[in-house]
Coordinates of C-alpha atoms in Angstrom, one line a residue:
X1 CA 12.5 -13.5 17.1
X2 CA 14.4 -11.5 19.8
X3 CA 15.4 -8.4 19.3
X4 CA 17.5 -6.4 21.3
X5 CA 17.1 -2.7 22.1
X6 CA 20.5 -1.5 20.5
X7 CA 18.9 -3.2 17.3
X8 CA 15.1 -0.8 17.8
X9 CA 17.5 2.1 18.3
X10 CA 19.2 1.7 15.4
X11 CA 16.2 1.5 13.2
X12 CA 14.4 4.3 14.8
X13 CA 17.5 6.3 14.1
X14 CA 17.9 5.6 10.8
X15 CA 14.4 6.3 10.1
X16 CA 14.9 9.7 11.7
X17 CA 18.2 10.5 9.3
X18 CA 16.1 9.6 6.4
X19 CA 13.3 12.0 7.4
X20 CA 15.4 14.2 8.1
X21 CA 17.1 14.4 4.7
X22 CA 13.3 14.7 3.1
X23 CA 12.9 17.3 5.0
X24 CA 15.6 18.9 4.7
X25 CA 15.4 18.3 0.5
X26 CA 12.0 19.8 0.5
X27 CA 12.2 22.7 2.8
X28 CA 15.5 24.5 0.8
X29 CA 14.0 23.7 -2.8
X30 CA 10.3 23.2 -3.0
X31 CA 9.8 21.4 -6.6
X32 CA 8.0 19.3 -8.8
X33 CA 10.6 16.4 -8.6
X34 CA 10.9 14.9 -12.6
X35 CA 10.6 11.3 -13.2
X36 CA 14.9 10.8 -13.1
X37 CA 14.6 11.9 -9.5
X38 CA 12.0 10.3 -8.2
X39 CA 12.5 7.1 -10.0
X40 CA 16.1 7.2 -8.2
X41 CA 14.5 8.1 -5.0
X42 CA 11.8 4.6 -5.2
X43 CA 14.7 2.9 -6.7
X44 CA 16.9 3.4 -3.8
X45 CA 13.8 2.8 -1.2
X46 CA 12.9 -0.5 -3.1
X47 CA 16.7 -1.4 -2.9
X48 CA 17.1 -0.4 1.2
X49 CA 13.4 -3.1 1.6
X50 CA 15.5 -5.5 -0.4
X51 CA 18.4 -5.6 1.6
X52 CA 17.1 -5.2 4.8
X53 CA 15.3 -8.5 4.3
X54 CA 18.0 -10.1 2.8
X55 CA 20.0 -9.0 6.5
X56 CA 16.9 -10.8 8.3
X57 CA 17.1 -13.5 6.3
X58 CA 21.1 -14.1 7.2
X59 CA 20.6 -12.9 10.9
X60 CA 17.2 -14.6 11.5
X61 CA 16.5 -17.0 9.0
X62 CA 13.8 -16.9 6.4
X63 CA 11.0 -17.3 8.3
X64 CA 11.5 -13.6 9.6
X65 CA 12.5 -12.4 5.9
X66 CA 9.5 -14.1 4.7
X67 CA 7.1 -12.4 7.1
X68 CA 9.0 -8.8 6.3
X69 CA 9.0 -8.9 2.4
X70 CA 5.1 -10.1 2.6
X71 CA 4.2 -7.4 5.2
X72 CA 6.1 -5.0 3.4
X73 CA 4.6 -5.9 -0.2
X74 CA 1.3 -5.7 1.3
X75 CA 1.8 -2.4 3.1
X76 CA 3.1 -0.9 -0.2
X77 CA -0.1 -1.9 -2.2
X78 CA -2.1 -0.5 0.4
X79 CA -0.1 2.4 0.0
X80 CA -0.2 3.0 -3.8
X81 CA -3.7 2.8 -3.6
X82 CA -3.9 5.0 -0.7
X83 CA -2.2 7.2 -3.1
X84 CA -5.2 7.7 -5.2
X85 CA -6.8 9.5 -2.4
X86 CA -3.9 11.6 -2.0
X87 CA -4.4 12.7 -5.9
X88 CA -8.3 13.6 -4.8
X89 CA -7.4 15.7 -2.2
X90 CA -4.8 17.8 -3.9
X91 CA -6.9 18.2 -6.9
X92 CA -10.0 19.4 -4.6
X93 CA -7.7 21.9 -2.9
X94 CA -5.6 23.0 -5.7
X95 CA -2.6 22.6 -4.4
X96 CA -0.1 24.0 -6.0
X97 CA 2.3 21.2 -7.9
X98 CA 5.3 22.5 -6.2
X99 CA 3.9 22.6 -3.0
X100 CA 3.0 18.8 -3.3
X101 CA 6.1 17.1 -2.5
X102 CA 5.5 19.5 1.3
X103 CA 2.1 18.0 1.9
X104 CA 2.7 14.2 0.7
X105 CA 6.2 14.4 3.2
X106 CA 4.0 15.8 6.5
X107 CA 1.3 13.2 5.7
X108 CA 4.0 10.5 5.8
X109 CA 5.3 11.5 8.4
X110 CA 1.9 11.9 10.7
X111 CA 1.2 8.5 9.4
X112 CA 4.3 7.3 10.6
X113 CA 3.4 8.6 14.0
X114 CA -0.4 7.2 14.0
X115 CA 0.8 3.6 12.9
X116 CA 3.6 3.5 15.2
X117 CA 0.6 4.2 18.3
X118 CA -1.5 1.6 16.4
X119 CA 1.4 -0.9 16.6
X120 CA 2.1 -0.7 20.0
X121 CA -2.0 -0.5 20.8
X122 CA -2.6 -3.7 18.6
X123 CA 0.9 -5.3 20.1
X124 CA -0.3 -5.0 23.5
X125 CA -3.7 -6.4 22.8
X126 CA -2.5 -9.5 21.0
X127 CA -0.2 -10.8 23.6
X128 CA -2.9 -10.1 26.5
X129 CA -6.0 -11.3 24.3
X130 CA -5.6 -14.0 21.5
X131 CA -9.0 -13.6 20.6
X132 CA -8.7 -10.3 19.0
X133 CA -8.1 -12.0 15.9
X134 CA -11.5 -13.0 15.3
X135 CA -11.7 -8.9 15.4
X136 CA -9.0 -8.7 13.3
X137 CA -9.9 -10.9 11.0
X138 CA -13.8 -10.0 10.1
X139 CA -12.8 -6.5 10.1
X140 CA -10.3 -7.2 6.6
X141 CA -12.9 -9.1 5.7
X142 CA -15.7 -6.6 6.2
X143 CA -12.6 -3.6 4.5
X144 CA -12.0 -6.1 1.2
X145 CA -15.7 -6.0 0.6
X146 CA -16.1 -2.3 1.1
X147 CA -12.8 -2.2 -2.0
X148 CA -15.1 -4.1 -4.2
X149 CA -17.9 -1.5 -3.8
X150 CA -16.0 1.7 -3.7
X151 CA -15.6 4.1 -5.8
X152 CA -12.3 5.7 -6.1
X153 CA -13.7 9.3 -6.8
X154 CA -15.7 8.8 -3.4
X155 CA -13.3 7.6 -0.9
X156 CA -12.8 11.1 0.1
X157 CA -15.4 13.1 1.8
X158 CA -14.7 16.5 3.2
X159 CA -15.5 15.0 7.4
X160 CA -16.4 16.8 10.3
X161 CA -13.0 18.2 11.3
X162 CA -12.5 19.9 7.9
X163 CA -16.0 21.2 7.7
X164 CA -15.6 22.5 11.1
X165 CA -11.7 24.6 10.1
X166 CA -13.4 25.6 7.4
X167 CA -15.9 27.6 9.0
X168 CA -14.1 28.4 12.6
X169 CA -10.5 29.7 11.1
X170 CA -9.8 32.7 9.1
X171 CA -8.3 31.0 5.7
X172 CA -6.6 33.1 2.8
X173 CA -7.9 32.3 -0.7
X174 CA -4.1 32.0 -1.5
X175 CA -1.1 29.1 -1.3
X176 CA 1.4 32.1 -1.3
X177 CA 4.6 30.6 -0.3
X178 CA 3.3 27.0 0.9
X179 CA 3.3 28.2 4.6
X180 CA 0.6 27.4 7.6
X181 CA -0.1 31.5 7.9
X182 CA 0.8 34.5 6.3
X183 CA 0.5 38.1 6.9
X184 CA -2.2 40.8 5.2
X185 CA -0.9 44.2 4.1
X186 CA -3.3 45.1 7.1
X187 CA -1.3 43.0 9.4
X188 CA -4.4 40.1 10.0
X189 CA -2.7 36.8 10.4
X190 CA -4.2 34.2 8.1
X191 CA -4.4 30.5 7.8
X192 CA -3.8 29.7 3.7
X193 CA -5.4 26.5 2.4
X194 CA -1.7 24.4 2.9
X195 CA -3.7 24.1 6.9
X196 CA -7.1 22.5 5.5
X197 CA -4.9 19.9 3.2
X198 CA -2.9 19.0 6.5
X199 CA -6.7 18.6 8.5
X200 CA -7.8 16.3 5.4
X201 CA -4.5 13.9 4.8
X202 CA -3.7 13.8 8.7
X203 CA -7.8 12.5 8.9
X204 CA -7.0 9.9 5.9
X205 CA -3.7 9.2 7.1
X206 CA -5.9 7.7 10.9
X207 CA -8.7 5.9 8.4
X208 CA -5.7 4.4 6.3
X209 CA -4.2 3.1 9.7
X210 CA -7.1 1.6 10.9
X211 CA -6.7 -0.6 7.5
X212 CA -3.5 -1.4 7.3
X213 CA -2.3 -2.5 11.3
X214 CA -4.7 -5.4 11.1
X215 CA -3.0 -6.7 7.7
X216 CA 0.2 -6.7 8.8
X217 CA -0.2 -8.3 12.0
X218 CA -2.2 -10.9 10.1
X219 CA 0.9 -12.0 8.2
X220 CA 3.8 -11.5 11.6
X221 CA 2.9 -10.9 15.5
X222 CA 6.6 -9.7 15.9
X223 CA 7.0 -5.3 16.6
X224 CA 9.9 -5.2 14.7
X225 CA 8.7 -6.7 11.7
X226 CA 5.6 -5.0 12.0
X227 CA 7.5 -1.8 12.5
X228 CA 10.0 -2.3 9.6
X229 CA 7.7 -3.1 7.1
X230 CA 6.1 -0.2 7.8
X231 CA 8.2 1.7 7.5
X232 CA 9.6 0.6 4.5
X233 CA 6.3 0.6 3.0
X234 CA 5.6 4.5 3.5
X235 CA 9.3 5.3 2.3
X236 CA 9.3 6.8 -1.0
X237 CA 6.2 7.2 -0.8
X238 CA 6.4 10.5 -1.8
X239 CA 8.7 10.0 -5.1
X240 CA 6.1 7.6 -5.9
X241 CA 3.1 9.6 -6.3
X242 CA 5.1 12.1 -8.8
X243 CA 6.5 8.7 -10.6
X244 CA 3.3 7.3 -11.1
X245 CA 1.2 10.3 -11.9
X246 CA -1.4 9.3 -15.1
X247 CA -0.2 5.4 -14.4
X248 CA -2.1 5.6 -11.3
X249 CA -5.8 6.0 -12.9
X250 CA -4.4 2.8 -15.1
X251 CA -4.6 0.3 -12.1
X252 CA -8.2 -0.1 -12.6
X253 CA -7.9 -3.5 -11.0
X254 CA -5.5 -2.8 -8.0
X255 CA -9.0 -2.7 -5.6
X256 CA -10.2 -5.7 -6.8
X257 CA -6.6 -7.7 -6.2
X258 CA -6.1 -5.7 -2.3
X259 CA -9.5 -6.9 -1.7
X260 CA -8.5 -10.3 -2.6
X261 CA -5.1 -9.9 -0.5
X262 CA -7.2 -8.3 2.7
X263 CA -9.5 -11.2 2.0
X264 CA -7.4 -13.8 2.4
X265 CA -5.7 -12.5 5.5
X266 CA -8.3 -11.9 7.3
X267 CA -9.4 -15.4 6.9
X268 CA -5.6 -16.3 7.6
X269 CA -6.2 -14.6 11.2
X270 CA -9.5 -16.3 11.9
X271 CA -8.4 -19.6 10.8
X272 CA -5.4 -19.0 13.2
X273 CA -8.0 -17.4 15.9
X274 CA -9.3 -20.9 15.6
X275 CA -6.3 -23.1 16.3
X276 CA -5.3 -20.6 18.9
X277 CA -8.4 -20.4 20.5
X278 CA -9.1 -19.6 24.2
X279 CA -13.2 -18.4 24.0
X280 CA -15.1 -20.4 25.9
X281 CA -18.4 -20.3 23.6
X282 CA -16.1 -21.9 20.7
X283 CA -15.0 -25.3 21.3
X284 CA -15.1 -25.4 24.9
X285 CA -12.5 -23.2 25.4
X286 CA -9.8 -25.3 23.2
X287 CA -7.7 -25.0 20.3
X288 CA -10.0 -26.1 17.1
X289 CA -6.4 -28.1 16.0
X290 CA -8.4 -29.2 12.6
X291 CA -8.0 -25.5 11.3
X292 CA -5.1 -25.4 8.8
X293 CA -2.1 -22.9 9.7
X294 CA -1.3 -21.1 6.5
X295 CA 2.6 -21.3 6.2
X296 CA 4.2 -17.7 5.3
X297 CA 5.5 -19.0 1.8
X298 CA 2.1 -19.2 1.0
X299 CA 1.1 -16.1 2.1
X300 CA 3.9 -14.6 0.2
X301 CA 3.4 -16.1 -2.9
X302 CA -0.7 -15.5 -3.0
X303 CA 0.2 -12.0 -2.1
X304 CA 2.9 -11.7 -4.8
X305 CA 0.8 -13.4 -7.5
X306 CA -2.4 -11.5 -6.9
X307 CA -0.8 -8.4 -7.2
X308 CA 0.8 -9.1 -10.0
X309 CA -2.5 -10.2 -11.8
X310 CA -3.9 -7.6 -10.9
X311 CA -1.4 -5.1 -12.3
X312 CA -0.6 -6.5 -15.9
X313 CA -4.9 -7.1 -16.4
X314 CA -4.9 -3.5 -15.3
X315 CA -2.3 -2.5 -17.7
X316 CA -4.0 -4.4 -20.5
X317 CA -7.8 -3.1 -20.5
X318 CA -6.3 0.5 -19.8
X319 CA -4.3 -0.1 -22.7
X320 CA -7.2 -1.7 -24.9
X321 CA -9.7 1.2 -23.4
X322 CA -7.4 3.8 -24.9
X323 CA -6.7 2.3 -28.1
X324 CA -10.5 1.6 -28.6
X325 CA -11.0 6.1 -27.3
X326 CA -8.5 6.3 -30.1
X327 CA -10.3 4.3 -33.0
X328 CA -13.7 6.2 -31.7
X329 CA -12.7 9.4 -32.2
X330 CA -10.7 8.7 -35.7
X331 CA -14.0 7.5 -36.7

């Protein structure tokens, strides 16, 4: 797929309007958006995904819209579950509901910036090193068995970095206004806790990254699909979280399908590693050409079918587990 510079241009300033608009929405009116708005605003989002793979898929074939609507259904479960993390933090801080919509934009937007440097980084090392998809590969192997293990309610651990602002800069007890600093009657410049809840979702935002870069170059190798689905994925992310809110605590089987998904592309990548390979340990050196190539229809529709398991058997024990809470207390 070649893609010409007027076509990255383009993209990068749409993506720029678009923040821009957020920001712009949420700095003149900061609000608890109801669930009209922000279903509109995911609705929209979902629609733009739709349609820009439908353009690939007319401009570039469907190999390229395949690889997109995979990567970018991946990247969004990663993201609703990254969501949950989101919820820990801004219940540990307090945060103000109003003040939400501020801190879920900023963390989009620095994780934006962080996957953006992880794309290029993990673009540049795949076209000088094939083999770092062995790397690649037992790492989402290594993440879908931590998903099995965890516990939502301890993926989040104050780190270092917050520990440290906690102690070194001079924080106000209050939100106030949502700002970085404010001003004492005395005229002492303070940090309010808005500061420590940028530390802790910047800090996720970088773990988060270090998850998702590997998936989705283990369905496409090409930037701009890499980029775009992306992209895409982290785009309404924000309307989301206010769209889900209790529905959220219901997917109590959306770690065990991403594990599944992260699974099965990490042994995608080493499988390709194989047929690809250039090591001289493995094989001599030579491509092991018995090792299957997993064709991106398949990829799509184990991706698309696991997720969807996973969501409807969440839906029906959550649904089951509250009706039985109900007959308990009756009793």
């Amino acid at each position: 797929m070649n893609v010409s510079a007027w076509v990255w241009f383009a993209t990068l300033g749409a993506l720029v309007v678009m923040l821009a608009v957020d920001l712009l929405i949420v700095g003149r009116r900061p609000h608890e958006p109801s669930m009209r708005e922000a279903g509109g605003w995911v609705a929209f989002y979902i629609g733009l995904a739709v349609l820009f793979g439908l353009g690939l898929w007319l401009a570039s074939g469907g190999q390229a819209a395949g690889e997109f609507y995979a990567g970018w259904l991946t990247e969004y479960s990663l993201s609703v579950d990254n969501l949950f993390v989101f919820m820990i933090i801004m219940s540990r801080f307090a945060v103000p509901r109003q003040f939400q919509q501020k801190v879920l934009l900023i963390g989009i937007v620095l994780a934006l910036v962080m996957r953006g440097a992880f794309i290029a980084a993990g673009a540049a090392l795949i076209e000088q090193f094939s083999w770092v998809f062995y790397i690649f590969g037992a790492f989402l192997v290594y993440t879908a068995a931590t998903l099995l293990k965890s516990d939502e309610d301890e993926e989040f651990k104050e780190n270092i970095l917050i520990r440290w602002s906690k102690r070194v800069f001079p924080v106000s007890s209050s939100f106030d206004s949502g700002r970085m600093t404010i001003v004492t009657e005395t005229g002492r410049r303070l940090f309010t806790p808005m500061l420590i809840v940028m530390i802790a979702i910047g800090t996720t935002d970088l773990i988060f990254a270090l998850d998702s870069i590997p998936a989705i170059f283990g369905i496409t190798k090409e930037p701009y699909l890499v980029f775009a689905a992306t992209v895409f994925a982290l785009m309404g992310l924000r309307q989301l979280y206010f769209l889900l809110g209790g529905l959220l605590e219901r997917l109590v089987y959306l770690n065990i399908g991403l594990a599944f998904v992260l699974g099965f592309i990490g042994v995608k990548l080493f499988l390709e590693a194989l047929h690809t390979n250039s090591l001289p340990f493995i094989n001599g050196g030579h491509g092991v050409h018995w090792a299957p190539e997993i064709p991106i229809w398949l990829s799509l529709l184990v991706i698309v079918g696991t997720l969807g398991i996973a969501t409807v058997a969440s839906l029906i024990k959550s649904s089951r587990d509250r009706k039985k809470e109900l007959v308990d207390t009756a009793a």
